[in-house]
Short mmCIF file of C-alpha atoms and ligand atoms in Angstrom, two decimals:
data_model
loop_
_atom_site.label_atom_id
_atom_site.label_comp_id
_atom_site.label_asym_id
_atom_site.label_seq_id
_atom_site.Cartn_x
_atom_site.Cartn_y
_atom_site.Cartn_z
CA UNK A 1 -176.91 5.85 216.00
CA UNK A 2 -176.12 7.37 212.47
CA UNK A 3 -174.46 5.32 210.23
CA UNK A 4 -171.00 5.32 208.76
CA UNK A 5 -170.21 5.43 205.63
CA UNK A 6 -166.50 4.99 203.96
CA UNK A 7 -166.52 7.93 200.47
CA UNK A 8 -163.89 6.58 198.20
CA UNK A 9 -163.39 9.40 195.34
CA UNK A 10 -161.87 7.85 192.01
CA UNK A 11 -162.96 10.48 189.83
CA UNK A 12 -164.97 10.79 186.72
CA UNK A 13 -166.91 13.23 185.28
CA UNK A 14 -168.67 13.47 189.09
CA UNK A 15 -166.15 15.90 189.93
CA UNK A 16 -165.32 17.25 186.50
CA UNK A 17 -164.97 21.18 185.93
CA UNK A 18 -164.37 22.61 182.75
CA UNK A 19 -160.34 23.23 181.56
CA UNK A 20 -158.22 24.06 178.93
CA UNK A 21 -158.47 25.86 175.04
CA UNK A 22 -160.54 24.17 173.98
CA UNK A 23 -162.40 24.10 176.79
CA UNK A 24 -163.11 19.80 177.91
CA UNK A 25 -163.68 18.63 180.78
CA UNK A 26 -161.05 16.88 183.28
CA UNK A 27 -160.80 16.37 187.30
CA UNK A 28 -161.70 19.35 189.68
CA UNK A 29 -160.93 19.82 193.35
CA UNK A 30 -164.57 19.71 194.06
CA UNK A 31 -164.74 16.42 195.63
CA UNK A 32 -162.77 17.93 198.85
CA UNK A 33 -165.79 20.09 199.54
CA UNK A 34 -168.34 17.24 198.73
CA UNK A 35 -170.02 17.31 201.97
CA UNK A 36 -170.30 21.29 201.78
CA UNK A 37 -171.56 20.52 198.19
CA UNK A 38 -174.00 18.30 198.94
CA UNK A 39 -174.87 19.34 202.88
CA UNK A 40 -178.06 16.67 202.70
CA UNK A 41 -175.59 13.62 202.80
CA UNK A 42 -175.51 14.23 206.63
CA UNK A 43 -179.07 13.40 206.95
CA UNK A 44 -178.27 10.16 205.51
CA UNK A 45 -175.21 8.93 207.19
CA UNK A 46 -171.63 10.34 208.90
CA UNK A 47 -169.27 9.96 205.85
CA UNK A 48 -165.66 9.79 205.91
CA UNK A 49 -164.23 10.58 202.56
CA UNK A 50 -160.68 8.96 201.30
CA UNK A 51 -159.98 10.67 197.73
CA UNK A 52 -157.88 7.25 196.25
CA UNK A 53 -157.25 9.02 193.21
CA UNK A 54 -158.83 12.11 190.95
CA UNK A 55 -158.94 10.80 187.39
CA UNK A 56 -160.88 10.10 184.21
CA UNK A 57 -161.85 6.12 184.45
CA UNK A 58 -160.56 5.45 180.93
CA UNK A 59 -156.86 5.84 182.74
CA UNK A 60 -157.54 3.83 185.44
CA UNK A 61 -155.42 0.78 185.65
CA UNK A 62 -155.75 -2.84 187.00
CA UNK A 63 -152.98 -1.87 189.48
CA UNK A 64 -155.18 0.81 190.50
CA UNK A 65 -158.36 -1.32 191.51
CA UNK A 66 -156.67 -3.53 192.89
CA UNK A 67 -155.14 -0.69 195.91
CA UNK A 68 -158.96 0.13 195.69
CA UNK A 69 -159.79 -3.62 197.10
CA UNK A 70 -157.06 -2.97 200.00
CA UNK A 71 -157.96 0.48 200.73
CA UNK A 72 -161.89 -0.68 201.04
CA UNK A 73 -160.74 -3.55 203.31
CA UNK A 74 -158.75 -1.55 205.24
CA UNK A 75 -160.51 1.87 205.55
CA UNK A 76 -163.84 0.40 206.36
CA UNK A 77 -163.92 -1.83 209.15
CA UNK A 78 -165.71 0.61 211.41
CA UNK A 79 -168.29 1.44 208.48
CA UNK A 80 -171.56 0.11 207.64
CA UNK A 81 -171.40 0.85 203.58
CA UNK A 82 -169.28 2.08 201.39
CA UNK A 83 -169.49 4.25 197.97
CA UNK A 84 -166.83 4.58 195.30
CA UNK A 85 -167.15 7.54 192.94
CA UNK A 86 -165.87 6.42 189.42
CA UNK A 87 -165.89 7.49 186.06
CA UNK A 88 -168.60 6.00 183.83
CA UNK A 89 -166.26 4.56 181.14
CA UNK A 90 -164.42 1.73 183.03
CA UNK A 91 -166.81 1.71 185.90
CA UNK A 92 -168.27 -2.00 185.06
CA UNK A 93 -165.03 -3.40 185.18
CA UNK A 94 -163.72 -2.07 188.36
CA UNK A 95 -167.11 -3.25 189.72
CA UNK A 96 -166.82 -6.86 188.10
CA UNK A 97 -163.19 -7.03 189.83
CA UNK A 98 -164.43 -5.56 193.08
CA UNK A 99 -167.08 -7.65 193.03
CA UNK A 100 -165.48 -10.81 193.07
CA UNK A 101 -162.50 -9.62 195.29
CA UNK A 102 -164.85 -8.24 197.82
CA UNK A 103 -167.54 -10.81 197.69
CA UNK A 104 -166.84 -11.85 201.10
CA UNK A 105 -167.04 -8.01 202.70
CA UNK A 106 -170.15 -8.79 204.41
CA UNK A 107 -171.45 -5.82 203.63
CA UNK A 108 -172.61 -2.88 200.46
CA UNK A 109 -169.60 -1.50 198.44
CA UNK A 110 -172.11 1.00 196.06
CA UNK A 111 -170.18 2.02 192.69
CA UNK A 112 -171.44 5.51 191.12
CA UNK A 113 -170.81 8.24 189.14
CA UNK A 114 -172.64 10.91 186.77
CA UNK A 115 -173.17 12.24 183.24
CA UNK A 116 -172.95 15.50 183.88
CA UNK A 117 -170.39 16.64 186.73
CA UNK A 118 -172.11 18.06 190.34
CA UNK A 119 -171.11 21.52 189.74
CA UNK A 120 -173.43 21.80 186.34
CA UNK A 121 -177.57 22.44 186.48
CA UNK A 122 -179.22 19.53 185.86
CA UNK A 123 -177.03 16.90 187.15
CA UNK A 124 -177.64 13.51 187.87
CA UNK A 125 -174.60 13.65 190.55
CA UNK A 126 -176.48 14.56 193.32
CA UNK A 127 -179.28 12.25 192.96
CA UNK A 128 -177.06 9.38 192.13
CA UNK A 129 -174.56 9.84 194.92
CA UNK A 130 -177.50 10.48 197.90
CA UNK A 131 -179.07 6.89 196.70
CA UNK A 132 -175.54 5.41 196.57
CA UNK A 133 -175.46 6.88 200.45
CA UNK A 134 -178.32 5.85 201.23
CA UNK A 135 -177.80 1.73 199.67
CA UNK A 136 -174.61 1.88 201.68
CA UNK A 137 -176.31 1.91 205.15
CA UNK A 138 -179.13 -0.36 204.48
CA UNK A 139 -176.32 -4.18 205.15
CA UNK A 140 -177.28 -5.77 201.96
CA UNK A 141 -173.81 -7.34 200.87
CA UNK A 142 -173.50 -6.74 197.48
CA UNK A 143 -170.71 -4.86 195.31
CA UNK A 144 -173.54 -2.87 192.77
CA UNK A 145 -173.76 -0.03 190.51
CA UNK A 146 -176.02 2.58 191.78
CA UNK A 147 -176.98 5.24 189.17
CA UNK A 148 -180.48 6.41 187.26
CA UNK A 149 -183.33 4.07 188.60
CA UNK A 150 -181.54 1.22 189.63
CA UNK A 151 -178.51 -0.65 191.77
CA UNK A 152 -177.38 -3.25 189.82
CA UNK A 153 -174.66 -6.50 190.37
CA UNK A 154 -171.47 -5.15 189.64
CA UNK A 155 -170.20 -8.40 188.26
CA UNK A 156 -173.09 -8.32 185.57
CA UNK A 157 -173.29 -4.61 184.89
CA UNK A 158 -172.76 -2.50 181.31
CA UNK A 159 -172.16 0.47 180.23
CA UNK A 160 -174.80 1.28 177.79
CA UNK A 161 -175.24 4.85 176.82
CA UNK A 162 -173.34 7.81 177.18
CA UNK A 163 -176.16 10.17 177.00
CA UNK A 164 -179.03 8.92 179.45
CA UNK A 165 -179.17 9.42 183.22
CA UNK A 166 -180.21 5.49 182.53
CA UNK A 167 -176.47 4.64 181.24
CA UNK A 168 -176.09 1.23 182.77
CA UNK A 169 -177.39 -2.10 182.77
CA UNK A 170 -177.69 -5.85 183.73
CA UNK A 171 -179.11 -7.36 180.79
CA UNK A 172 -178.81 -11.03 182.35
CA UNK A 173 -179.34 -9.92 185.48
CA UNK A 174 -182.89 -8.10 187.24
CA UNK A 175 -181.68 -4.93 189.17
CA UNK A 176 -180.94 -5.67 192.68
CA UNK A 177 -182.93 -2.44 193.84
CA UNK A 178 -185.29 0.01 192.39
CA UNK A 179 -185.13 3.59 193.19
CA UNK A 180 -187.70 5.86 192.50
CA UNK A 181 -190.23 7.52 195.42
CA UNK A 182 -189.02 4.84 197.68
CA UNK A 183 -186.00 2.46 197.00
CA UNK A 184 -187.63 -1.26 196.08
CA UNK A 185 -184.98 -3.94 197.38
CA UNK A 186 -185.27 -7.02 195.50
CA UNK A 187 -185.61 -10.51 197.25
CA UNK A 188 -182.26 -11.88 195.29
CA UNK A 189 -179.91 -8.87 196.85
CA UNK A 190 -177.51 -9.77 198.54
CA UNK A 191 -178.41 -13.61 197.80
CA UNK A 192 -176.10 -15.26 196.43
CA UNK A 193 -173.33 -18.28 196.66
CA UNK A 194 -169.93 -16.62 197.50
CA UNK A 195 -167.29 -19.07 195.43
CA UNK A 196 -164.55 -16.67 194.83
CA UNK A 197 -160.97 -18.82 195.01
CA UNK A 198 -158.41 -17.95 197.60
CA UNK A 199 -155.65 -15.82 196.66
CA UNK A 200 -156.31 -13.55 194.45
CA UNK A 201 -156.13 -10.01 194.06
CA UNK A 202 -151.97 -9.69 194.46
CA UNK A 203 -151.63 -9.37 190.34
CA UNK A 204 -153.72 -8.87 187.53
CA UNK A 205 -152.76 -10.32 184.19
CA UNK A 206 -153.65 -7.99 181.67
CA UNK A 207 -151.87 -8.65 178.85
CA UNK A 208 -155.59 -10.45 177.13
CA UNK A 209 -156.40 -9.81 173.75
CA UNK A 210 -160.11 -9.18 173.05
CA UNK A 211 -161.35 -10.14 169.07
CA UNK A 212 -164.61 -8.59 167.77
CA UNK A 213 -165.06 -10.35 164.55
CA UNK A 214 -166.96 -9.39 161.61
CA UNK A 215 -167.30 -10.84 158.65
CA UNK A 216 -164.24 -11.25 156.71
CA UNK A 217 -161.81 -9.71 159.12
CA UNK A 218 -158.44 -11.54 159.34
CA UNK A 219 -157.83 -13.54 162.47
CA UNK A 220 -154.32 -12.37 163.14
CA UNK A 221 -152.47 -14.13 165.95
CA UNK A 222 -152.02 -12.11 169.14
CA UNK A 223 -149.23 -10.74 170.07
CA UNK A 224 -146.26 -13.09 171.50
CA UNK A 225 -146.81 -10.87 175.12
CA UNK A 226 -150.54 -12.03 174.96
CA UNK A 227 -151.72 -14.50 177.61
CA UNK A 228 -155.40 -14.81 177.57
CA UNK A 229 -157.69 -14.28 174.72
CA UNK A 230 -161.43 -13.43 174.35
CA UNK A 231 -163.32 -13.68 171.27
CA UNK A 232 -166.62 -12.03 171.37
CA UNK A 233 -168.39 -14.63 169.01
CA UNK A 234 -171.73 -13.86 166.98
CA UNK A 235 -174.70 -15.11 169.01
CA UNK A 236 -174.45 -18.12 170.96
CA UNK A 237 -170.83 -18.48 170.13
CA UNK A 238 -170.46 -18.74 166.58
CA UNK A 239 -167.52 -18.24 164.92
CA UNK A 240 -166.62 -18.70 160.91
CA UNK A 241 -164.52 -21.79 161.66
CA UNK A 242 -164.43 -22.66 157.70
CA UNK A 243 -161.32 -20.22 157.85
CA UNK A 244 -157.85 -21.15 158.60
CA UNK A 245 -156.49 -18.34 159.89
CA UNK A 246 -159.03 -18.96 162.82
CA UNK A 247 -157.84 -22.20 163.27
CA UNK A 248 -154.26 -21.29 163.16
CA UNK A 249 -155.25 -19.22 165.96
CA UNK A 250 -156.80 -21.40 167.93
CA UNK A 251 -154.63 -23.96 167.00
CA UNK A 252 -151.56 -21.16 168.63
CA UNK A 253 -153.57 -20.61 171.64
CA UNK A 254 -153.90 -24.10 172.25
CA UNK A 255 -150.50 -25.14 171.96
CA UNK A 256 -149.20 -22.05 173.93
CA UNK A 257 -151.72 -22.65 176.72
CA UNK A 258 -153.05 -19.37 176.53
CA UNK A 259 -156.78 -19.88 177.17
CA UNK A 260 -159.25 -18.41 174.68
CA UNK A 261 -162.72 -17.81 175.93
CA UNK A 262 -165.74 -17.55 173.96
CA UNK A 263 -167.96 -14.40 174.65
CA UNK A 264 -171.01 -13.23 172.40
CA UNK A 265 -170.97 -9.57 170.77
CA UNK A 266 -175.10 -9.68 171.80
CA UNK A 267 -175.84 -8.12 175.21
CA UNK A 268 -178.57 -10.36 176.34
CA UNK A 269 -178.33 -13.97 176.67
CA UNK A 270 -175.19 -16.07 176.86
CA UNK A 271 -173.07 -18.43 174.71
CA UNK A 272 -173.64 -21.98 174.39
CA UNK A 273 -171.15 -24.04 171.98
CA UNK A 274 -173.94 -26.76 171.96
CA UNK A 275 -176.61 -24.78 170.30
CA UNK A 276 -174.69 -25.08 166.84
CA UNK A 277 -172.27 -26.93 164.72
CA UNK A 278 -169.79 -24.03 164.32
CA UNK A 279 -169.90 -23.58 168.47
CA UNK A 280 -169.01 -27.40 168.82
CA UNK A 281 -166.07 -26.70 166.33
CA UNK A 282 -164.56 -23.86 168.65
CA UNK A 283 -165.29 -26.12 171.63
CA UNK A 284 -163.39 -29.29 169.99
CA UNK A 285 -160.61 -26.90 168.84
CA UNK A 286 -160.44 -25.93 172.97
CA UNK A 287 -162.65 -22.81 173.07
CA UNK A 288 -164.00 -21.98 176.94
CA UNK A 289 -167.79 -21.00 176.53
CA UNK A 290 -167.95 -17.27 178.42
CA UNK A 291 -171.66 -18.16 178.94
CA UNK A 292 -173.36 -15.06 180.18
CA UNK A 293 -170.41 -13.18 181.31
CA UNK A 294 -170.04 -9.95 180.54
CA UNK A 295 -166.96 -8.67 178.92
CA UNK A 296 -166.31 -6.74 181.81
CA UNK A 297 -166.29 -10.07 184.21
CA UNK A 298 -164.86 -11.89 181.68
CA UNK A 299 -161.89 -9.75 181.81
CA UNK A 300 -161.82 -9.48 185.58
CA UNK A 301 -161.92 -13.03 185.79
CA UNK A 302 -159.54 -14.23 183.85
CA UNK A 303 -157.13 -11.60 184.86
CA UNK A 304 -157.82 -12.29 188.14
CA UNK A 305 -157.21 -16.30 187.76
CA UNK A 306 -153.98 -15.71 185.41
CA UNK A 307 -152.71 -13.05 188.20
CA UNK A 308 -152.44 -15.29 190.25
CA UNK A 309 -150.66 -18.07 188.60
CA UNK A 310 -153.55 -20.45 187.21
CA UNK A 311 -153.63 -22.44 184.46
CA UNK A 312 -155.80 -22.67 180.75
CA UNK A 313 -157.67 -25.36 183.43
CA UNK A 314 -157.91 -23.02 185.91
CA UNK A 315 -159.78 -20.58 183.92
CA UNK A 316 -162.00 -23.03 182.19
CA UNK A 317 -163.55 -24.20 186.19
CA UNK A 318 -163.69 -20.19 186.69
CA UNK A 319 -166.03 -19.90 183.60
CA UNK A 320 -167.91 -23.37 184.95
CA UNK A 321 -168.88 -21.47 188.01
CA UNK A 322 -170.50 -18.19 189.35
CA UNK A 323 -168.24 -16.39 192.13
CA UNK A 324 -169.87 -13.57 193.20
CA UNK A 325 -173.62 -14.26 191.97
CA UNK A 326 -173.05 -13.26 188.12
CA UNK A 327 -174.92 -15.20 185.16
CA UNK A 328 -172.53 -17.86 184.28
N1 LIG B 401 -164.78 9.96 180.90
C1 LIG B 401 -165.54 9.95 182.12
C2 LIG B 401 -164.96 8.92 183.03
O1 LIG B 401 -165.21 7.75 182.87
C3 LIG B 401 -166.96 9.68 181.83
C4 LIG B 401 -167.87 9.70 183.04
O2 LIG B 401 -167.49 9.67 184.19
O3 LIG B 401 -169.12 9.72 182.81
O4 LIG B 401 -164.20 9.25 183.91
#
């Protein structure tokens, strides 16, 4: 029997078409003819499409993944897979929230998108949305990002170039599949220990503040709205903790309860507030190591815990512990 697969269009540059003086790109009606666009999908699998919304990912909101979790739930109990296209911008972070709010789907939720939209020569849209088909009806569980060679964990996924057909990546993480002449599943997909908390997914706290330091840039305190903050630290974690506008912050953060969570600005490799003495002063002054969380699964996880009520302690076990299979 052919299998089924649930089409969720977002939008993105997928179904972009040329617009405007000047002429840029924005979302096209194309994605209502996708099957008559793309007529080799039905070799693959019977697709029912749900358009969710048509827009560029850089205005999608939390809100807005969120109805994606329901929709998925709800839309796809009869389905074997299902695909989500979504702009490249924002696409790790919907997969890093999807992927901890769907952990427990039982079954592939494949993320994609393109460079160049389907109606233009030489896109990757075609090739990347067959393969994201094609993942969707082989039952590995996993909530990934399909596009160039790979499938890769959602909830350890990057955006890393805006130019190559290659434009994401896991850097803590191997790919979960390989697809070139035939797709290569890897033995760790779709193994991992589901440890998602109940109850989440009804709010998502957004109002974080994210620092990128550099040398000599003032550490102003956030904003009296803010309730979560991540610093992306140098390296392991470091942070110039010689200066007292630093501590002030942390100091404020502390006090406030607003957890602030230590992230690195390097790719590969994680933080560890052990390695060196200006990581043990962020940690004594209350700092929660991000390990080797992405920014994008930082985000989604302490918006996710905060959403739903939880506490500076709260977020500190979240960051202890991997959900959803991502490098803690
Ligand atoms: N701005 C586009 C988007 O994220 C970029 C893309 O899809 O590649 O919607």
């Amino acid at each position: 029997m052919a299998k089924r697969v649930l089409l969720v269009h977002t939008g993105g540059t997928f179904g972009m078409a040329p617009s405007g003086t000047p002429v840029t790109l924005a979302p096209g009606p194309l994605v209502a003819r996708i099957l008559e666009e793309v007529p080799e999908l039905a070799e693959v699998a019977e697709l029912r499409l749900t358009v969710a919304f048509n827009r560029d990912s850089a205005s999608v909101e939390p809100g807005d993944i969120l109805d994606l979790a329901r929709i998925i739930r709800q839309q796809s109990g009869d389905c074997d897979g299902v695909v989500l296209i979504h702009g490249t911008d924002t696409m790790a972070y919907t997969a890093s929230v999807l992927g901890f709010l769907l952990a427990d789907l039982g079954k592939p939720v494949v993320l994609t998108g393109s460079q160049r939209p389907l109606a233009y020569v030489r896109s990757d849209a075609r090739g990347n949305l067959v393969d994201a088909v094609t993942l969707a009806t082989r039952g590995v569980p996993e909530v990934g990002v399909c596009f160039g060679e790979h499938w890769l964990r959602g909830v350890a996924t990057e955006k890393r170039s805006v130019h190559r057909y290659q434009a994401f990546e896991s850097p803590n993480l191997p790919p979960l599949a390989e697809l070139g002449l035939h797709i290569q599943m890897h033995p760790h997909a779709g193994r991992f220990e589901r440890q998602v908390p109940a109850g989440l997914g009804q709010a998502m706290e957004c109002a974080l503040a994210v620092y990128a330091p550099f040398p000599g840039m003032p550490w102003v305190l956030p904003h009296e709205s803010i309730r979560g903050v991540l610093i992306e630290a140098y390296g392991t974690g470091n942070l110039p903790m010689q200066r007292p506008d630093l501590q002030a912050l942390m100091d404020h953060c502390r006090r406030r309860d607003i957890p602030l969570v230590v992230g690195s600005l390097c790719p590969s490799g994680g933080v560890d507030l052990k390695t060196y003495e200006l990581g043990r002063m962020a940690a004594e002054r209350g700092a929660i190591s991000g390990g080797m969380h992405t920014r994008w699964a930082a985000l989604a996880k302490m918006g996710l815990v905060l959403g739903a009520g939880g506490t500076p302690g709260d977020v500190r076990d979240a960051f202890g512990k991997s959900w959803a299979g991502e490098p803690v």
